[in-house]
Amino acid sequence: IVESVVGNLLRNAVAYTDEGGVSVRVTSDAVVIEDTGPGMSPEMIEKAFKPHVRQQRRRGGFGVGLTIVKRLTDRFRWPLDIDSAPGRGTRVSVRFPEARSQPLG
């Protein structure tokens, strides 16, 4: 489920970033994905979670990735935050409030 959420967010970030880059940061209780793409207006962010909505048709996909992300994050009560503005890129974070970290090894 986490793979589906993060995978869809990464696909969108890469698909909409022609210049600059995409970064992923993993903390003890969150995943944060940032891109330098075109960004989204508040109206577009609101529409982005509806099925079959795409910002630009030439980017491919079916417009259901963020719908899946929203349904899963709502279902598991993982707070989802999108910070974006046209011309500024997008930062999406998904928190996992019940996460427990353990050292590797």
mmCIF file of the C-alpha atoms, coordinates in Angstrom:
data_MODEL
# 
_entry.id   MODEL 
# 
loop_
_atom_site.group_PDB 
_atom_site.id 
_atom_site.type_symbol 
_atom_site.label_atom_id 
_atom_site.label_alt_id 
_atom_site.label_comp_id 
_atom_site.label_asym_id 
_atom_site.label_entity_id 
_atom_site.label_seq_id 
_atom_site.pdbx_PDB_ins_code 
_atom_site.Cartn_x 
_atom_site.Cartn_y 
_atom_site.Cartn_z 
_atom_site.occupancy 
_atom_site.B_iso_or_equiv 
_atom_site.pdbx_formal_charge 
_atom_site.auth_seq_id 
_atom_site.auth_comp_id 
_atom_site.auth_asym_id 
_atom_site.auth_atom_id 
_atom_site.pdbx_PDB_model_num 
ATOM 1   C CA . ILE A 1 1   ? 0.000   0.000  0.000   1.00 0.00 ? 1   ILE A CA 1 
ATOM 2   C CA . VAL A 1 2   ? 2.845   2.379  0.853   1.00 0.00 ? 2   VAL A CA 1 
ATOM 3   C CA . GLU A 1 3   ? 4.501   1.413  -2.434  1.00 0.00 ? 3   GLU A CA 1 
ATOM 4   C CA . SER A 1 4   ? 1.335   2.337  -4.348  1.00 0.00 ? 4   SER A CA 1 
ATOM 5   C CA . VAL A 1 5   ? 1.037   5.712  -2.603  1.00 0.00 ? 5   VAL A CA 1 
ATOM 6   C CA . VAL A 1 6   ? 4.715   6.653  -3.019  1.00 0.00 ? 6   VAL A CA 1 
ATOM 7   C CA . GLY A 1 7   ? 4.899   5.201  -6.539  1.00 0.00 ? 7   GLY A CA 1 
ATOM 8   C CA . ASN A 1 8   ? 1.962   7.265  -7.771  1.00 0.00 ? 8   ASN A CA 1 
ATOM 9   C CA . LEU A 1 9   ? 3.342   10.430 -6.183  1.00 0.00 ? 9   LEU A CA 1 
ATOM 10  C CA . LEU A 1 10  ? 6.780   9.818  -7.716  1.00 0.00 ? 10  LEU A CA 1 
ATOM 11  C CA . ARG A 1 11  ? 5.305   9.107  -11.160 1.00 0.00 ? 11  ARG A CA 1 
ATOM 12  C CA . ASN A 1 12  ? 3.456   12.431 -11.082 1.00 0.00 ? 12  ASN A CA 1 
ATOM 13  C CA . ALA A 1 13  ? 6.519   14.351 -9.892  1.00 0.00 ? 13  ALA A CA 1 
ATOM 14  C CA . VAL A 1 14  ? 8.707   12.877 -12.651 1.00 0.00 ? 14  VAL A CA 1 
ATOM 15  C CA . ALA A 1 15  ? 6.044   13.257 -15.368 1.00 0.00 ? 15  ALA A CA 1 
ATOM 16  C CA . TYR A 1 16  ? 5.573   16.961 -14.666 1.00 0.00 ? 16  TYR A CA 1 
ATOM 17  C CA . THR A 1 17  ? 9.214   17.952 -14.109 1.00 0.00 ? 17  THR A CA 1 
ATOM 18  C CA . ASP A 1 18  ? 10.889  18.897 -17.396 1.00 0.00 ? 18  ASP A CA 1 
ATOM 19  C CA . GLU A 1 19  ? 13.703  20.914 -15.799 1.00 0.00 ? 19  GLU A CA 1 
ATOM 20  C CA . GLY A 1 20  ? 15.278  20.753 -12.372 1.00 0.00 ? 20  GLY A CA 1 
ATOM 21  C CA . GLY A 1 21  ? 14.626  17.640 -10.378 1.00 0.00 ? 21  GLY A CA 1 
ATOM 22  C CA . VAL A 1 22  ? 12.652  15.487 -8.023  1.00 0.00 ? 22  VAL A CA 1 
ATOM 23  C CA . SER A 1 23  ? 13.769  14.745 -4.471  1.00 0.00 ? 23  SER A CA 1 
ATOM 24  C CA . VAL A 1 24  ? 12.528  12.195 -1.974  1.00 0.00 ? 24  VAL A CA 1 
ATOM 25  C CA . ARG A 1 25  ? 13.107  12.516 1.747   1.00 0.00 ? 25  ARG A CA 1 
ATOM 26  C CA . VAL A 1 26  ? 12.199  9.753  4.180   1.00 0.00 ? 26  VAL A CA 1 
ATOM 27  C CA . THR A 1 27  ? 11.904  10.583 7.871   1.00 0.00 ? 27  THR A CA 1 
ATOM 28  C CA . SER A 1 28  ? 10.953  8.396  10.800  1.00 0.00 ? 28  SER A CA 1 
ATOM 29  C CA . ASP A 1 29  ? 7.252   9.093  10.192  1.00 0.00 ? 29  ASP A CA 1 
ATOM 30  C CA . ALA A 1 30  ? 6.871   10.593 6.701   1.00 0.00 ? 30  ALA A CA 1 
ATOM 31  C CA . VAL A 1 31  ? 7.781   10.578 3.030   1.00 0.00 ? 31  VAL A CA 1 
ATOM 32  C CA . VAL A 1 32  ? 8.244   13.958 1.351   1.00 0.00 ? 32  VAL A CA 1 
ATOM 33  C CA . ILE A 1 33  ? 8.463   14.279 -2.438  1.00 0.00 ? 33  ILE A CA 1 
ATOM 34  C CA . GLU A 1 34  ? 9.415   17.621 -3.961  1.00 0.00 ? 34  GLU A CA 1 
ATOM 35  C CA . ASP A 1 35  ? 9.698   18.627 -7.602  1.00 0.00 ? 35  ASP A CA 1 
ATOM 36  C CA . THR A 1 36  ? 10.581  21.690 -9.640  1.00 0.00 ? 36  THR A CA 1 
ATOM 37  C CA . GLY A 1 37  ? 7.696   21.197 -12.064 1.00 0.00 ? 37  GLY A CA 1 
ATOM 38  C CA . PRO A 1 38  ? 5.115   23.793 -13.099 1.00 0.00 ? 38  PRO A CA 1 
ATOM 39  C CA . GLY A 1 39  ? 3.240   23.680 -9.791  1.00 0.00 ? 39  GLY A CA 1 
ATOM 40  C CA . MET A 1 40  ? -0.521  23.756 -9.273  1.00 0.00 ? 40  MET A CA 1 
ATOM 41  C CA . SER A 1 41  ? -3.061  26.382 -8.320  1.00 0.00 ? 41  SER A CA 1 
ATOM 42  C CA . PRO A 1 42  ? -5.314  25.747 -5.295  1.00 0.00 ? 42  PRO A CA 1 
ATOM 43  C CA . GLU A 1 43  ? -8.155  24.986 -7.728  1.00 0.00 ? 43  GLU A CA 1 
ATOM 44  C CA . MET A 1 44  ? -6.061  22.406 -9.557  1.00 0.00 ? 44  MET A CA 1 
ATOM 45  C CA . ILE A 1 45  ? -5.011  20.755 -6.300  1.00 0.00 ? 45  ILE A CA 1 
ATOM 46  C CA . GLU A 1 46  ? -8.677  20.366 -5.361  1.00 0.00 ? 46  GLU A CA 1 
ATOM 47  C CA . LYS A 1 47  ? -9.522  18.831 -8.765  1.00 0.00 ? 47  LYS A CA 1 
ATOM 48  C CA . ALA A 1 48  ? -6.412  16.622 -8.855  1.00 0.00 ? 48  ALA A CA 1 
ATOM 49  C CA . PHE A 1 49  ? -7.975  14.040 -6.525  1.00 0.00 ? 49  PHE A CA 1 
ATOM 50  C CA . LYS A 1 50  ? -10.956 13.478 -8.813  1.00 0.00 ? 50  LYS A CA 1 
ATOM 51  C CA . PRO A 1 51  ? -10.769 10.548 -11.248 1.00 0.00 ? 51  PRO A CA 1 
ATOM 52  C CA . HIS A 1 52  ? -9.542  11.170 -14.811 1.00 0.00 ? 52  HIS A CA 1 
ATOM 53  C CA . VAL A 1 53  ? -8.220  14.684 -14.141 1.00 0.00 ? 53  VAL A CA 1 
ATOM 54  C CA . ARG A 1 54  ? -4.864  15.533 -15.708 1.00 0.00 ? 54  ARG A CA 1 
ATOM 55  C CA . GLN A 1 55  ? -3.136  18.890 -15.787 1.00 0.00 ? 55  GLN A CA 1 
ATOM 56  C CA . GLN A 1 56  ? -1.824  18.349 -19.322 1.00 0.00 ? 56  GLN A CA 1 
ATOM 57  C CA . ARG A 1 57  ? -3.100  15.611 -21.636 1.00 0.00 ? 57  ARG A CA 1 
ATOM 58  C CA . ARG A 1 58  ? 0.325   15.081 -23.255 1.00 0.00 ? 58  ARG A CA 1 
ATOM 59  C CA . ARG A 1 59  ? 1.763   13.773 -19.976 1.00 0.00 ? 59  ARG A CA 1 
ATOM 60  C CA . GLY A 1 60  ? 0.161   10.347 -20.333 1.00 0.00 ? 60  GLY A CA 1 
ATOM 61  C CA . GLY A 1 61  ? -1.544  8.259  -17.702 1.00 0.00 ? 61  GLY A CA 1 
ATOM 62  C CA . PHE A 1 62  ? -5.238  7.930  -17.021 1.00 0.00 ? 62  PHE A CA 1 
ATOM 63  C CA . GLY A 1 63  ? -5.639  10.584 -14.343 1.00 0.00 ? 63  GLY A CA 1 
ATOM 64  C CA . VAL A 1 64  ? -6.313  8.165  -11.479 1.00 0.00 ? 64  VAL A CA 1 
ATOM 65  C CA . GLY A 1 65  ? -2.974  8.188  -9.620  1.00 0.00 ? 65  GLY A CA 1 
ATOM 66  C CA . LEU A 1 66  ? -3.832  10.937 -7.147  1.00 0.00 ? 66  LEU A CA 1 
ATOM 67  C CA . THR A 1 67  ? -7.330  9.506  -6.720  1.00 0.00 ? 67  THR A CA 1 
ATOM 68  C CA . ILE A 1 68  ? -5.735  6.240  -5.589  1.00 0.00 ? 68  ILE A CA 1 
ATOM 69  C CA . VAL A 1 69  ? -3.313  8.114  -3.321  1.00 0.00 ? 69  VAL A CA 1 
ATOM 70  C CA . LYS A 1 70  ? -6.131  10.073 -1.683  1.00 0.00 ? 70  LYS A CA 1 
ATOM 71  C CA . ARG A 1 71  ? -8.329  7.020  -1.132  1.00 0.00 ? 71  ARG A CA 1 
ATOM 72  C CA . LEU A 1 72  ? -5.499  5.041  0.438   1.00 0.00 ? 72  LEU A CA 1 
ATOM 73  C CA . THR A 1 73  ? -4.249  7.873  2.660   1.00 0.00 ? 73  THR A CA 1 
ATOM 74  C CA . ASP A 1 74  ? -7.797  8.561  3.829   1.00 0.00 ? 74  ASP A CA 1 
ATOM 75  C CA . ARG A 1 75  ? -8.435  4.859  4.456   1.00 0.00 ? 75  ARG A CA 1 
ATOM 76  C CA . PHE A 1 76  ? -5.319  4.446  6.616   1.00 0.00 ? 76  PHE A CA 1 
ATOM 77  C CA . ARG A 1 77  ? -5.562  7.914  8.188   1.00 0.00 ? 77  ARG A CA 1 
ATOM 78  C CA . TRP A 1 78  ? -2.205  9.029  6.809   1.00 0.00 ? 78  TRP A CA 1 
ATOM 79  C CA . PRO A 1 79  ? -2.211  12.840 6.617   1.00 0.00 ? 79  PRO A CA 1 
ATOM 80  C CA . LEU A 1 80  ? -1.499  14.038 3.071   1.00 0.00 ? 80  LEU A CA 1 
ATOM 81  C CA . ASP A 1 81  ? -0.273  17.578 2.489   1.00 0.00 ? 81  ASP A CA 1 
ATOM 82  C CA . ILE A 1 82  ? 0.313   19.296 -0.837  1.00 0.00 ? 82  ILE A CA 1 
ATOM 83  C CA . ASP A 1 83  ? 2.167   22.607 -0.990  1.00 0.00 ? 83  ASP A CA 1 
ATOM 84  C CA . SER A 1 84  ? 2.267   24.002 -4.515  1.00 0.00 ? 84  SER A CA 1 
ATOM 85  C CA . ALA A 1 85  ? 1.876   27.151 -6.567  1.00 0.00 ? 85  ALA A CA 1 
ATOM 86  C CA . PRO A 1 86  ? 2.151   27.833 -10.288 1.00 0.00 ? 86  PRO A CA 1 
ATOM 87  C CA . GLY A 1 87  ? 5.790   28.316 -11.271 1.00 0.00 ? 87  GLY A CA 1 
ATOM 88  C CA . ARG A 1 88  ? 7.110   27.079 -7.914  1.00 0.00 ? 88  ARG A CA 1 
ATOM 89  C CA . GLY A 1 89  ? 6.926   23.286 -8.078  1.00 0.00 ? 89  GLY A CA 1 
ATOM 90  C CA . THR A 1 90  ? 5.151   20.958 -5.688  1.00 0.00 ? 90  THR A CA 1 
ATOM 91  C CA . ARG A 1 91  ? 5.901   19.404 -2.316  1.00 0.00 ? 91  ARG A CA 1 
ATOM 92  C CA . VAL A 1 92  ? 3.797   16.438 -1.202  1.00 0.00 ? 92  VAL A CA 1 
ATOM 93  C CA . SER A 1 93  ? 4.160   14.813 2.185   1.00 0.00 ? 93  SER A CA 1 
ATOM 94  C CA . VAL A 1 94  ? 2.496   11.727 3.571   1.00 0.00 ? 94  VAL A CA 1 
ATOM 95  C CA . ARG A 1 95  ? 2.796   11.172 7.294   1.00 0.00 ? 95  ARG A CA 1 
ATOM 96  C CA . PHE A 1 96  ? 2.529   7.823  8.996   1.00 0.00 ? 96  PHE A CA 1 
ATOM 97  C CA . PRO A 1 97  ? 1.518   8.745  12.574  1.00 0.00 ? 97  PRO A CA 1 
ATOM 98  C CA . GLU A 1 98  ? 1.724   5.199  13.898  1.00 0.00 ? 98  GLU A CA 1 
ATOM 99  C CA . ALA A 1 99  ? 5.118   4.453  12.356  1.00 0.00 ? 99  ALA A CA 1 
ATOM 100 C CA . ARG A 1 100 ? 7.773   2.887  14.526  1.00 0.00 ? 100 ARG A CA 1 
ATOM 101 C CA . SER A 1 101 ? 11.373  3.110  13.470  1.00 0.00 ? 101 SER A CA 1 
ATOM 102 C CA . GLN A 1 102 ? 13.887  0.363  14.120  1.00 0.00 ? 102 GLN A CA 1 
ATOM 103 C CA . PRO A 1 103 ? 17.599  0.396  13.449  1.00 0.00 ? 103 PRO A CA 1 
ATOM 104 C CA . LEU A 1 104 ? 18.727  -1.649 10.470  1.00 0.00 ? 104 LEU A CA 1 
ATOM 105 C CA . GLY A 1 105 ? 20.961  -4.563 11.124  1.00 0.00 ? 105 GLY A CA 1 
# 
